[in-house]
Amino acid sequence: SKWYSKECAESCTAFGRYWIKETIKEAEKEGFSVIYADTDSLFLKKSEEIEKEVEGFLKKINQKFPGILELELQGFYERGIFIPRGTYGTAKKRYALVDEKGNLLIRGLETVRRDWCNLAKEVQRKVLEFVLKEKDVEGAKEYVRKVINDLRKRKVSLKDLIIYEELTKPIEQYKLISPHVIARPKKNERKRNRSWRRTSNNVCN
């Protein structure tokens, strides 16, 4: 970036980290259990009257925050799955939650990412629904077994197996030449009048 400042970026990160840690300390003092936290959010748990207590906690915290910061309430959730950073993938936030009305909130998982095929995204969403909404782990296992069996018998549409990927920089700047990087010049050979940034791939075994 033309106006990039490393010092400014580091200061913003440090500033956010400091206030998240302070918020966690205050939450624990108020009797909340902190079940998840990242750079700009945290999830709290308490068994009794959490809705009323959260409102009071928000007001108290926002009075301590500097004027440029404000803690907002996103919602209340009955169940959730949190995936530790570094387990797999590069997303910093990786979790799925279900609220009282059965609505799913998904962050960082394959079902909301563009670089996975439709089948992978659909399977993951269905599994999350089985586990979080229906609390049916065995149903999730049976569903996955059926999908695997359909794949082996070639009952799945090829369109649902396409992986879409985008080039984020010129080809010559890539040190590792992956399949989607190779695919772009081949497309350009066929259609020289277009600038291809997005490729579609099928991985075959």
mmCIF file of C-alpha atoms in Angstrom:
data_model
loop_
_atom_site.group_PDB
_atom_site.id
_atom_site.type_symbol
_atom_site.label_atom_id
_atom_site.label_comp_id
_atom_site.label_asym_id
_atom_site.label_seq_id
_atom_site.Cartn_x
_atom_site.Cartn_y
_atom_site.Cartn_z
ATOM 1 C CA SER A 1 0.000 0.000 0.000
ATOM 2 C CA LYS A 2 1.244 3.470 -0.873
ATOM 3 C CA TRP A 3 0.434 4.900 2.548
ATOM 4 C CA TYR A 4 1.212 1.793 4.615
ATOM 5 C CA SER A 5 2.676 2.395 8.084
ATOM 6 C CA LYS A 6 4.011 -0.605 9.998
ATOM 7 C CA GLU A 7 4.093 1.377 13.248
ATOM 8 C CA CYS A 8 0.445 2.381 12.854
ATOM 9 C CA ALA A 9 -0.648 -1.195 12.092
ATOM 10 C CA GLU A 10 1.254 -2.548 15.092
ATOM 11 C CA SER A 11 -0.211 0.147 17.342
ATOM 12 C CA CYS A 12 -3.782 -0.670 16.259
ATOM 13 C CA THR A 13 -3.208 -4.366 16.941
ATOM 14 C CA ALA A 14 -1.632 -3.694 20.335
ATOM 15 C CA PHE A 15 -4.418 -1.266 21.240
ATOM 16 C CA GLY A 16 -7.127 -3.802 20.409
ATOM 17 C CA ARG A 17 -5.285 -6.611 22.189
ATOM 18 C CA TYR A 18 -4.944 -4.519 25.353
ATOM 19 C CA TRP A 19 -8.653 -3.695 25.543
ATOM 20 C CA ILE A 20 -9.758 -7.259 24.786
ATOM 21 C CA LYS A 21 -7.603 -8.474 27.681
ATOM 22 C CA GLU A 22 -9.037 -5.779 29.943
ATOM 23 C CA THR A 23 -12.572 -6.771 28.927
ATOM 24 C CA ILE A 24 -11.834 -10.429 29.700
ATOM 25 C CA LYS A 25 -10.587 -9.475 33.174
ATOM 26 C CA GLU A 26 -13.724 -7.446 33.864
ATOM 27 C CA ALA A 27 -15.979 -10.232 32.552
ATOM 28 C CA GLU A 28 -14.374 -12.771 34.865
ATOM 29 C CA LYS A 29 -14.779 -10.384 37.813
ATOM 30 C CA GLU A 30 -18.498 -10.210 37.014
ATOM 31 C CA GLY A 31 -18.757 -14.003 37.120
ATOM 32 C CA PHE A 32 -18.833 -14.693 33.365
ATOM 33 C CA SER A 33 -16.908 -17.571 31.815
ATOM 34 C CA VAL A 34 -14.998 -16.499 28.706
ATOM 35 C CA ILE A 35 -15.311 -19.364 26.233
ATOM 36 C CA TYR A 36 -13.744 -17.654 23.203
ATOM 37 C CA ALA A 37 -11.942 -14.411 22.375
ATOM 38 C CA ASP A 38 -10.043 -12.965 19.419
ATOM 39 C CA THR A 39 -8.813 -9.563 18.281
ATOM 40 C CA ASP A 40 -12.194 -7.838 18.309
ATOM 41 C CA SER A 41 -14.766 -10.101 19.954
ATOM 42 C CA LEU A 42 -15.425 -12.418 22.862
ATOM 43 C CA PHE A 43 -18.086 -14.926 23.872
ATOM 44 C CA LEU A 44 -19.317 -15.164 27.446
ATOM 45 C CA LYS A 45 -21.210 -17.840 29.337
ATOM 46 C CA LYS A 46 -23.294 -17.612 32.490
ATOM 47 C CA SER A 47 -26.045 -19.895 33.678
ATOM 48 C CA GLU A 48 -28.581 -17.462 35.149
ATOM 49 C CA GLU A 49 -30.228 -14.297 33.785
ATOM 50 C CA ILE A 50 -27.437 -13.677 31.320
ATOM 51 C CA GLU A 51 -29.443 -11.263 29.164
ATOM 52 C CA LYS A 52 -29.964 -8.730 31.962
ATOM 53 C CA GLU A 53 -26.422 -9.110 33.268
ATOM 54 C CA VAL A 54 -24.866 -8.674 29.828
ATOM 55 C CA GLU A 55 -26.677 -5.370 29.352
ATOM 56 C CA GLY A 56 -25.254 -4.072 32.629
ATOM 57 C CA PHE A 57 -21.810 -5.383 31.754
ATOM 58 C CA LEU A 58 -21.881 -3.669 28.352
ATOM 59 C CA LYS A 59 -22.771 -0.344 29.915
ATOM 60 C CA LYS A 60 -20.014 -0.682 32.506
ATOM 61 C CA ILE A 61 -17.347 -1.628 29.956
ATOM 62 C CA ASN A 62 -18.273 1.112 27.489
ATOM 63 C CA GLN A 63 -17.864 3.694 30.244
ATOM 64 C CA LYS A 64 -14.264 2.517 30.663
ATOM 65 C CA PHE A 65 -13.467 2.330 26.959
ATOM 66 C CA PRO A 66 -11.883 5.335 25.226
ATOM 67 C CA GLY A 67 -14.347 7.241 23.029
ATOM 68 C CA ILE A 68 -13.183 5.583 19.804
ATOM 69 C CA LEU A 69 -14.195 2.115 21.034
ATOM 70 C CA GLU A 70 -17.565 0.629 21.854
ATOM 71 C CA LEU A 71 -18.509 -2.922 22.777
ATOM 72 C CA GLU A 72 -21.673 -4.105 21.009
ATOM 73 C CA LEU A 73 -23.924 -7.065 21.721
ATOM 74 C CA GLN A 74 -24.159 -9.402 18.738
ATOM 75 C CA GLY A 75 -26.622 -11.906 20.129
ATOM 76 C CA PHE A 76 -27.363 -14.873 22.371
ATOM 77 C CA TYR A 77 -26.557 -18.415 21.268
ATOM 78 C CA GLU A 78 -27.542 -21.797 22.667
ATOM 79 C CA ARG A 79 -24.746 -23.934 21.242
ATOM 80 C CA GLY A 80 -21.528 -23.456 19.341
ATOM 81 C CA ILE A 81 -18.387 -25.013 17.927
ATOM 82 C CA PHE A 82 -15.069 -23.158 18.164
ATOM 83 C CA ILE A 83 -12.063 -24.401 16.199
ATOM 84 C CA PRO A 84 -8.633 -23.466 17.634
ATOM 85 C CA ARG A 85 -6.444 -21.266 15.457
ATOM 86 C CA GLY A 86 -3.863 -23.278 13.559
ATOM 87 C CA THR A 87 -5.921 -26.481 13.537
ATOM 88 C CA TYR A 88 -6.224 -26.175 9.764
ATOM 89 C CA GLY A 89 -6.820 -23.343 7.335
ATOM 90 C CA THR A 90 -5.701 -19.726 7.593
ATOM 91 C CA ALA A 91 -8.815 -17.964 8.899
ATOM 92 C CA LYS A 92 -8.366 -16.342 12.308
ATOM 93 C CA LYS A 93 -12.026 -16.753 13.249
ATOM 94 C CA ARG A 94 -13.370 -20.273 12.888
ATOM 95 C CA TYR A 95 -16.641 -21.014 14.625
ATOM 96 C CA ALA A 96 -20.310 -21.861 14.153
ATOM 97 C CA LEU A 97 -23.174 -20.916 16.481
ATOM 98 C CA VAL A 98 -26.914 -21.455 16.635
ATOM 99 C CA ASP A 99 -29.278 -18.987 18.297
ATOM 100 C CA GLU A 100 -32.598 -19.535 20.069
ATOM 101 C CA LYS A 101 -34.492 -19.395 16.760
ATOM 102 C CA GLY A 102 -32.303 -22.006 15.086
ATOM 103 C CA ASN A 103 -30.359 -19.543 12.923
ATOM 104 C CA LEU A 104 -26.756 -20.467 12.161
ATOM 105 C CA LEU A 105 -23.896 -17.977 12.399
ATOM 106 C CA ILE A 106 -20.775 -19.248 10.642
ATOM 107 C CA ARG A 107 -17.359 -17.567 10.494
ATOM 108 C CA GLY A 108 -14.203 -18.720 8.708
ATOM 109 C CA LEU A 109 -15.385 -22.235 7.875
ATOM 110 C CA GLU A 110 -15.485 -23.778 4.415
ATOM 111 C CA THR A 111 -19.243 -23.350 4.022
ATOM 112 C CA VAL A 112 -18.818 -19.554 3.799
ATOM 113 C CA ARG A 113 -15.550 -19.520 1.825
ATOM 114 C CA ARG A 114 -15.318 -19.119 -1.941
ATOM 115 C CA ASP A 115 -12.340 -21.407 -2.503
ATOM 116 C CA TRP A 116 -14.141 -24.674 -1.751
ATOM 117 C CA CYS A 117 -16.444 -26.696 -3.962
ATOM 118 C CA ASN A 118 -20.212 -26.567 -3.462
ATOM 119 C CA LEU A 119 -20.326 -30.136 -2.185
ATOM 120 C CA ALA A 120 -17.800 -29.474 0.603
ATOM 121 C CA LYS A 121 -19.676 -26.349 1.673
ATOM 122 C CA GLU A 122 -23.058 -28.079 1.605
ATOM 123 C CA VAL A 123 -21.793 -31.088 3.561
ATOM 124 C CA GLN A 124 -20.253 -28.902 6.228
ATOM 125 C CA ARG A 125 -23.413 -26.824 6.593
ATOM 126 C CA LYS A 126 -25.558 -29.973 6.898
ATOM 127 C CA VAL A 127 -23.219 -31.431 9.526
ATOM 128 C CA LEU A 128 -23.375 -28.196 11.529
ATOM 129 C CA GLU A 129 -27.177 -28.283 11.358
ATOM 130 C CA PHE A 130 -27.250 -31.892 12.558
ATOM 131 C CA VAL A 131 -24.895 -31.179 15.464
ATOM 132 C CA LEU A 132 -25.957 -27.688 16.551
ATOM 133 C CA LYS A 133 -29.638 -27.464 15.649
ATOM 134 C CA GLU A 134 -30.776 -31.071 16.007
ATOM 135 C CA LYS A 135 -28.092 -32.308 18.456
ATOM 136 C CA ASP A 136 -27.873 -35.448 16.336
ATOM 137 C CA VAL A 137 -24.221 -36.498 16.028
ATOM 138 C CA GLU A 138 -25.097 -39.957 14.727
ATOM 139 C CA GLY A 139 -27.295 -38.388 12.051
ATOM 140 C CA ALA A 140 -24.348 -36.241 10.961
ATOM 141 C CA LYS A 141 -22.112 -39.317 10.701
ATOM 142 C CA GLU A 142 -24.693 -41.204 8.649
ATOM 143 C CA TYR A 143 -25.146 -38.230 6.323
ATOM 144 C CA VAL A 144 -21.380 -37.971 5.709
ATOM 145 C CA ARG A 145 -21.147 -41.711 5.010
ATOM 146 C CA LYS A 146 -23.903 -41.388 2.409
ATOM 147 C CA VAL A 147 -22.144 -38.479 0.671
ATOM 148 C CA ILE A 148 -18.854 -40.406 0.578
ATOM 149 C CA ASN A 149 -20.655 -43.421 -0.867
ATOM 150 C CA ASP A 150 -22.306 -41.244 -3.532
ATOM 151 C CA LEU A 151 -18.912 -39.790 -4.436
ATOM 152 C CA ARG A 152 -17.379 -43.225 -4.851
ATOM 153 C CA LYS A 153 -20.276 -44.308 -7.053
ATOM 154 C CA ARG A 154 -19.969 -41.088 -9.114
ATOM 155 C CA LYS A 155 -23.502 -40.000 -8.257
ATOM 156 C CA VAL A 156 -22.403 -36.424 -7.539
ATOM 157 C CA SER A 157 -22.608 -33.751 -10.236
ATOM 158 C CA LEU A 158 -19.249 -32.547 -11.547
ATOM 159 C CA LYS A 159 -20.456 -28.961 -11.123
ATOM 160 C CA ASP A 160 -20.655 -29.490 -7.367
ATOM 161 C CA LEU A 161 -16.976 -30.478 -7.287
ATOM 162 C CA ILE A 162 -15.584 -27.387 -9.009
ATOM 163 C CA ILE A 163 -13.167 -25.339 -6.889
ATOM 164 C CA TYR A 164 -13.009 -21.628 -7.686
ATOM 165 C CA GLU A 165 -9.814 -19.730 -6.928
ATOM 166 C CA GLU A 166 -8.623 -16.218 -7.640
ATOM 167 C CA LEU A 167 -5.220 -14.835 -8.506
ATOM 168 C CA THR A 168 -4.253 -12.077 -6.096
ATOM 169 C CA LYS A 169 -1.102 -10.925 -7.920
ATOM 170 C CA PRO A 170 0.618 -11.191 -11.323
ATOM 171 C CA ILE A 171 1.629 -14.739 -12.306
ATOM 172 C CA GLU A 172 5.345 -13.935 -12.359
ATOM 173 C CA GLN A 173 5.223 -13.030 -8.656
ATOM 174 C CA TYR A 174 4.106 -16.510 -7.603
ATOM 175 C CA LYS A 175 7.003 -18.536 -6.166
ATOM 176 C CA LEU A 176 4.910 -21.693 -5.848
ATOM 177 C CA ILE A 177 3.063 -22.538 -9.066
ATOM 178 C CA SER A 178 -0.188 -24.186 -8.011
ATOM 179 C CA PRO A 179 -2.844 -25.580 -10.411
ATOM 180 C CA HIS A 180 -5.007 -22.434 -10.453
ATOM 181 C CA VAL A 181 -1.939 -20.336 -11.383
ATOM 182 C CA ILE A 182 -1.113 -22.671 -14.283
ATOM 183 C CA ALA A 183 -4.725 -22.560 -15.485
ATOM 184 C CA ARG A 184 -4.742 -18.822 -16.091
ATOM 185 C CA PRO A 185 -2.238 -18.632 -18.967
ATOM 186 C CA LYS A 186 -4.012 -21.567 -20.619
ATOM 187 C CA LYS A 187 -7.256 -19.637 -20.479
ATOM 188 C CA ASN A 188 -5.572 -16.541 -21.805
ATOM 189 C CA GLU A 189 -4.296 -18.526 -24.765
ATOM 190 C CA ARG A 190 -7.887 -19.316 -25.681
ATOM 191 C CA LYS A 191 -9.268 -15.844 -24.962
ATOM 192 C CA ARG A 192 -6.489 -13.306 -25.287
ATOM 193 C CA ASN A 193 -8.820 -10.340 -25.111
ATOM 194 C CA ARG A 194 -9.844 -11.044 -21.505
ATOM 195 C CA SER A 195 -7.995 -10.637 -18.220
ATOM 196 C CA TRP A 196 -8.594 -13.798 -16.209
ATOM 197 C CA ARG A 197 -8.351 -13.551 -12.441
ATOM 198 C CA ARG A 198 -10.699 -16.355 -11.402
ATOM 199 C CA THR A 199 -10.198 -20.007 -12.322
ATOM 200 C CA SER A 200 -12.357 -23.094 -11.884
ATOM 201 C CA ASN A 201 -10.672 -26.435 -11.181
ATOM 202 C CA ASN A 202 -11.606 -30.063 -10.686
ATOM 203 C CA VAL A 203 -9.214 -32.206 -8.653
ATOM 204 C CA CYS A 204 -9.196 -35.775 -9.959
ATOM 205 C CA ASN A 205 -7.702 -38.871 -8.427
#
